[in-house]
Amino acid sequence: LVADNGVVHVIDMVLSLPTGVEQVNLDARFEVYPNPTTDAIRWNGNGVDRLQVIDLLGRTRIETTNPTNMVDLSTLEAGTFFVVIEADGERIVKSVLKR
C-alpha cells in the first residue's frame, strides 16, 4: 500500500481467529487513562497478569508482571507507545501518547 506521503507499507500477514473460537472482548474490560499522559498510566480492569510498554520501533521499554493499576512512564521520552495488557490468557494492545 502506498500512502499519500510516498511511504510504502507492506502487509505480509493477517491474523484471524480459527473457526469456532470466540473472541474475548478485553477492550471493554480495560481502559487505559489518562491518554495523553505526562507521567503515569492507569487502567480500570483487574487481574492483569503482565503489562508491557513498547515503543514504535518494537522495543520493550517497560515490562512488569502482576502490576497494580498504575505504571510510571516518567522515565520515557515523549512519543507514542503501545501498552500490551495480558489477562486470563488473552492480550489487548492500547496506544498511549506520552507528552
XYZ file of N, CA, C and O in Angstrom:
396
model
N 0.844 -1.174 0.000
C 0.000 0.000 0.000
C 0.884 1.229 0.000
O 1.811 1.322 0.783
N 0.588 2.191 -0.857
C 1.361 3.425 -0.919
C 0.537 4.530 -0.273
O -0.609 4.761 -0.644
N 1.114 5.207 0.707
C 0.440 6.305 1.388
C 0.600 7.590 0.589
O 1.399 7.665 -0.343
N -0.159 8.613 0.964
C -0.100 9.908 0.283
C 1.282 10.541 0.341
O 1.656 11.302 -0.540
N 2.053 10.230 1.377
C 3.372 10.823 1.519
C 4.468 10.006 0.832
O 5.642 10.272 1.000
N 4.095 8.998 0.056
C 5.061 8.204 -0.691
C 5.630 7.012 0.053
O 6.389 6.243 -0.504
N 5.258 6.843 1.317
C 5.763 5.726 2.103
C 5.033 4.457 1.675
O 3.819 4.442 1.503
N 5.766 3.389 1.478
C 5.177 2.113 1.086
C 5.019 1.243 2.325
O 5.967 1.029 3.070
N 3.806 0.758 2.552
C 3.515 -0.124 3.671
C 3.241 -1.511 3.111
O 2.477 -1.668 2.171
N 3.862 -2.517 3.715
C 3.688 -3.890 3.249
C 2.977 -4.685 4.331
O 3.388 -4.688 5.487
N 1.906 -5.354 3.958
C 1.188 -6.239 4.869
C 1.544 -7.655 4.454
O 1.216 -8.090 3.353
N 2.266 -8.357 5.330
C 2.706 -9.694 4.959
C 1.916 -10.803 5.636
O 2.101 -11.975 5.340
N 1.023 -10.444 6.555
C 0.262 -11.470 7.232
C -0.974 -10.840 7.878
O -0.899 -9.741 8.397
N -2.081 -11.521 7.817
C -3.289 -11.114 8.507
C -3.663 -12.245 9.448
O -3.781 -13.392 9.035
N -3.805 -11.919 10.717
C -4.147 -12.930 11.708
C -5.640 -12.911 11.967
O -6.245 -11.855 12.089
N -6.227 -14.077 12.046
C -7.637 -14.183 12.388
C -7.826 -15.390 13.296
O -6.999 -16.292 13.338
N -8.921 -15.369 14.019
C -9.211 -16.468 14.924
C -9.692 -17.684 14.148
O -10.396 -17.553 13.146
N -9.336 -18.881 14.591
C -9.846 -20.093 13.945
C -11.365 -20.172 14.085
O -11.949 -19.615 15.005
N -11.989 -20.889 13.201
C -13.441 -21.068 13.241
C -13.853 -21.708 14.555
O -13.214 -22.644 15.030
N -14.891 -21.180 15.157
C -15.407 -21.740 16.398
C -14.777 -21.167 17.656
O -15.168 -21.521 18.750
N -13.805 -20.273 17.525
C -13.167 -19.667 18.694
C -13.781 -18.301 18.923
O -13.811 -17.468 18.018
N -14.298 -18.069 20.124
C -14.895 -16.783 20.435
C -13.825 -15.801 20.870
O -12.886 -16.158 21.573
N -13.978 -14.546 20.437
C -13.039 -13.509 20.840
C -13.496 -12.907 22.157
O -14.644 -12.504 22.298
N -12.601 -12.874 23.132
C -12.903 -12.251 24.413
C -12.690 -10.757 24.245
O -11.653 -10.320 23.752
N -13.645 -9.972 24.639
C -13.555 -8.540 24.439
C -12.854 -7.882 25.621
O -13.493 -7.311 26.494
N -11.527 -7.975 25.636
C -10.758 -7.316 26.685
C -10.784 -5.804 26.515
O -10.558 -5.067 27.457
N -11.052 -5.339 25.291
C -11.088 -3.906 25.042
C -12.104 -3.228 25.946
O -11.859 -2.146 26.466
N -13.232 -3.868 26.149
C -14.256 -3.305 27.022
C -13.869 -3.457 28.496
O -14.331 -2.707 29.342
N -13.028 -4.430 28.796
C -12.622 -4.697 30.181
C -11.560 -3.749 30.698
O -11.504 -3.473 31.891
N -10.687 -3.275 29.808
C -9.569 -2.444 30.234
C -9.560 -1.123 29.484
O -9.494 -1.102 28.264
N -9.627 -0.040 30.231
C -9.484 1.292 29.673
C -8.222 1.902 30.271
O -8.042 1.916 31.488
N -7.299 2.361 29.407
C -6.039 2.958 29.856
C -6.211 4.475 29.865
O -6.650 5.058 28.870
N -5.880 5.120 30.961
C -6.049 6.561 31.099
C -4.991 7.128 32.029
O -4.374 6.356 32.772
N -4.700 8.415 32.066
C -5.126 9.407 31.083
C -4.362 9.218 29.771
O -3.242 8.721 29.767
N -4.979 9.588 28.712
C -4.350 9.467 27.401
C -4.739 10.682 26.568
O -5.896 10.805 26.199
N -3.795 11.588 26.336
C -2.354 11.519 26.587
C -2.012 11.680 28.071
O -2.830 12.128 28.854
N -0.770 11.312 28.393
C -0.287 11.388 29.770
C 1.067 12.073 29.806
O 1.736 12.189 28.786
N 1.457 12.502 30.987
C 2.788 13.096 31.160
C 3.681 12.250 32.050
O 4.900 12.359 31.976
N 3.074 11.415 32.911
C 3.920 10.684 33.849
C 3.523 9.235 34.107
O 4.368 8.378 34.240
N 2.242 8.929 34.176
C 1.829 7.564 34.527
C 0.532 7.226 33.812
O -0.217 8.108 33.397
N 0.298 5.925 33.662
C -0.986 5.457 33.138
C -1.632 4.553 34.174
O -0.959 3.930 34.989
N -2.931 4.513 34.111
C -3.717 3.666 34.994
C -4.716 2.902 34.133
O -4.948 3.263 32.991
N -5.322 1.880 34.679
C -6.368 1.157 33.966
C -7.421 0.747 34.961
O -7.175 0.620 36.154
N -8.632 0.535 34.443
C -9.760 0.280 35.320
C -10.075 -1.200 35.503
O -10.925 -1.540 36.284
N -9.420 -2.088 34.782
C -9.675 -3.514 34.920
C -8.819 -4.143 36.006
O -7.813 -3.593 36.426
N -9.229 -5.307 36.459
C -8.467 -6.045 37.470
C -7.908 -7.322 36.865
O -8.351 -7.775 35.821
N -6.945 -7.906 37.542
C -6.442 -9.207 37.138
C -5.461 -9.185 35.983
O -5.428 -10.107 35.183
N -4.639 -8.139 35.885
C -3.617 -8.076 34.843
C -2.462 -8.989 35.234
O -1.897 -8.858 36.314
N -2.118 -9.926 34.350
C -1.016 -10.843 34.618
C 0.330 -10.252 34.206
O 1.336 -10.476 34.862
N 0.338 -9.503 33.109
C 1.581 -8.943 32.583
C 1.252 -7.680 31.797
O 0.227 -7.612 31.123
N 2.126 -6.693 31.894
C 1.950 -5.452 31.150
C 3.280 -5.065 30.538
O 4.316 -5.140 31.204
N 3.265 -4.683 29.255
C 4.456 -4.212 28.562
C 4.164 -2.858 27.942
O 3.052 -2.609 27.472
N 5.173 -2.002 27.925
C 5.110 -0.742 27.196
C 6.160 -0.853 26.097
O 7.345 -1.054 26.371
N 5.710 -0.740 24.844
C 6.573 -0.964 23.686
C 6.604 0.307 22.850
O 5.559 0.932 22.616
N 7.801 0.705 22.393
C 7.904 1.909 21.561
C 7.590 1.577 20.106
O 7.340 0.427 19.748
N 7.606 2.601 19.251
C 7.242 2.405 17.848
C 8.255 1.586 17.067
O 7.972 1.132 15.967
N 9.449 1.383 17.631
C 10.454 0.541 16.988
C 10.345 -0.914 17.435
O 11.141 -1.755 17.033
N 9.362 -1.203 18.293
C 9.144 -2.568 18.752
C 9.971 -2.963 19.960
O 9.972 -4.127 20.353
N 10.648 -1.995 20.564
C 11.468 -2.286 21.744
C 10.611 -2.247 23.003
O 9.825 -1.323 23.197
N 10.765 -3.253 23.856
C 10.069 -3.265 25.140
C 10.778 -2.295 26.064
O 11.952 -2.460 26.371
N 10.066 -1.270 26.490
C 10.653 -0.240 27.343
C 10.339 -0.472 28.816
O 11.128 -0.140 29.679
N 9.173 -1.030 29.098
C 8.782 -1.357 30.472
C 8.058 -2.696 30.413
O 7.263 -2.937 29.510
N 8.365 -3.555 31.368
C 7.664 -4.835 31.466
C 7.494 -5.178 32.933
O 8.439 -5.062 33.713
N 6.302 -5.589 33.303
C 6.037 -5.939 34.686
C 4.996 -7.052 34.746
O 4.128 -7.142 33.881
N 5.103 -7.895 35.745
C 4.110 -8.948 35.959
C 3.290 -8.592 37.187
O 3.794 -7.992 38.139
N 2.030 -8.968 37.146
C 1.081 -8.708 38.235
C 1.134 -7.256 38.720
O 1.285 -7.001 39.909
N 1.013 -6.298 37.798
C 1.097 -4.895 38.216
C -0.147 -4.460 38.973
O -1.222 -5.044 38.825
N 0.034 -3.438 39.794
C -1.129 -2.783 40.390
C -1.769 -1.972 39.267
O -1.385 -2.112 38.118
N -2.683 -1.103 39.557
C -3.398 -0.380 38.496
C -2.694 0.904 38.061
O -3.352 1.863 37.656
N -1.331 0.929 38.089
C -0.597 2.105 37.673
C 0.802 1.714 37.228
O 1.428 0.845 37.824
N 1.272 2.345 36.140
C 2.652 2.168 35.689
C 3.239 3.546 35.431
O 2.621 4.387 34.771
N 4.434 3.788 35.962
C 5.130 5.065 35.828
C 5.836 5.139 34.479
O 6.661 4.290 34.167
N 5.508 6.149 33.667
C 6.146 6.368 32.369
C 7.067 7.582 32.380
O 7.541 8.005 31.327
N 7.323 8.160 33.546
C 8.075 9.416 33.620
C 9.497 9.302 33.088
O 10.081 10.301 32.668
N 10.066 8.114 33.065
C 11.436 7.956 32.555
C 11.493 7.853 31.036
O 12.577 7.909 30.454
N 10.342 7.722 30.387
C 10.302 7.606 28.926
C 10.224 8.986 28.278
O 9.646 9.910 28.839
N 10.786 9.091 27.080
C 10.699 10.319 26.316
C 9.278 10.497 25.781
O 8.486 9.564 25.780
N 8.967 11.688 25.311
C 7.659 11.944 24.717
C 7.515 11.129 23.440
O 8.481 10.929 22.704
N 6.322 10.649 23.191
C 6.078 9.885 21.977
C 4.889 8.966 22.131
O 4.171 8.991 23.130
N 4.680 8.127 21.128
C 3.584 7.158 21.127
C 4.125 5.798 21.541
O 5.178 5.370 21.066
N 3.391 5.131 22.400
C 3.774 3.812 22.892
C 2.575 2.882 22.824
O 1.429 3.322 22.832
N 2.852 1.587 22.740
C 1.817 0.570 22.788
C 1.865 -0.085 24.155
O 2.925 -0.502 24.607
N 0.717 -0.178 24.796
C 0.597 -0.835 26.088
C -0.064 -2.184 25.830
O -1.189 -2.250 25.340
N 0.659 -3.256 26.134
C 0.157 -4.613 25.931
C -0.252 -5.163 27.292
O 0.577 -5.283 28.188
N -1.535 -5.451 27.411
C -2.077 -5.982 28.664
C -2.438 -7.438 28.440
O -3.152 -7.770 27.496
N -1.926 -8.313 29.312
C -2.269 -9.728 29.264
C -3.061 -10.075 30.514
O -2.634 -9.775 31.625
N -4.214 -10.696 30.295
C -5.073 -11.098 31.411
C -5.856 -12.336 30.994
O -6.374 -12.394 29.875
N -5.918 -13.292 31.878
C -6.698 -14.522 31.639
C -6.317 -15.199 30.330
O -7.172 -15.703 29.604
N -5.039 -15.193 29.982
C -4.574 -15.847 28.769
C -4.882 -15.100 27.488
O -4.628 -15.599 26.402
N -5.425 -13.901 27.583
C -5.751 -13.070 26.422
C -4.859 -11.827 26.435
O -4.277 -11.481 27.441
N -4.800 -11.150 25.294
C -3.931 -9.985 25.161
C -4.678 -8.865 24.435
O -5.408 -9.106 23.489
N -4.452 -7.638 24.905
C -5.008 -6.453 24.250
C -3.911 -5.414 24.137
O -3.023 -5.346 24.991
N -3.958 -4.633 23.071
C -2.958 -3.593 22.843
C -3.671 -2.254 22.778
O -4.646 -2.087 22.048
N -3.185 -1.307 23.573
C -3.711 0.061 23.583
C -2.579 1.003 23.199
O -1.431 0.791 23.553
N -2.919 2.060 22.491
C -1.959 3.085 22.117
C -2.043 4.227 23.133
O -3.141 4.651 23.501
N -0.858 4.723 23.558
C -0.812 5.805 24.533
C 0.168 6.871 24.051
O 1.263 6.543 23.597
N -0.219 8.114 24.162
C 0.643 9.244 23.828
C 1.211 9.825 25.110
O 0.472 10.176 26.023
N 2.546 9.883 25.178
C 3.219 10.487 26.336
C 3.759 11.829 25.915
O 4.448 11.956 24.918
N 3.422 12.846 26.673
C 3.896 14.212 26.385
C 5.072 14.562 27.245
O 5.318 14.065 28.253
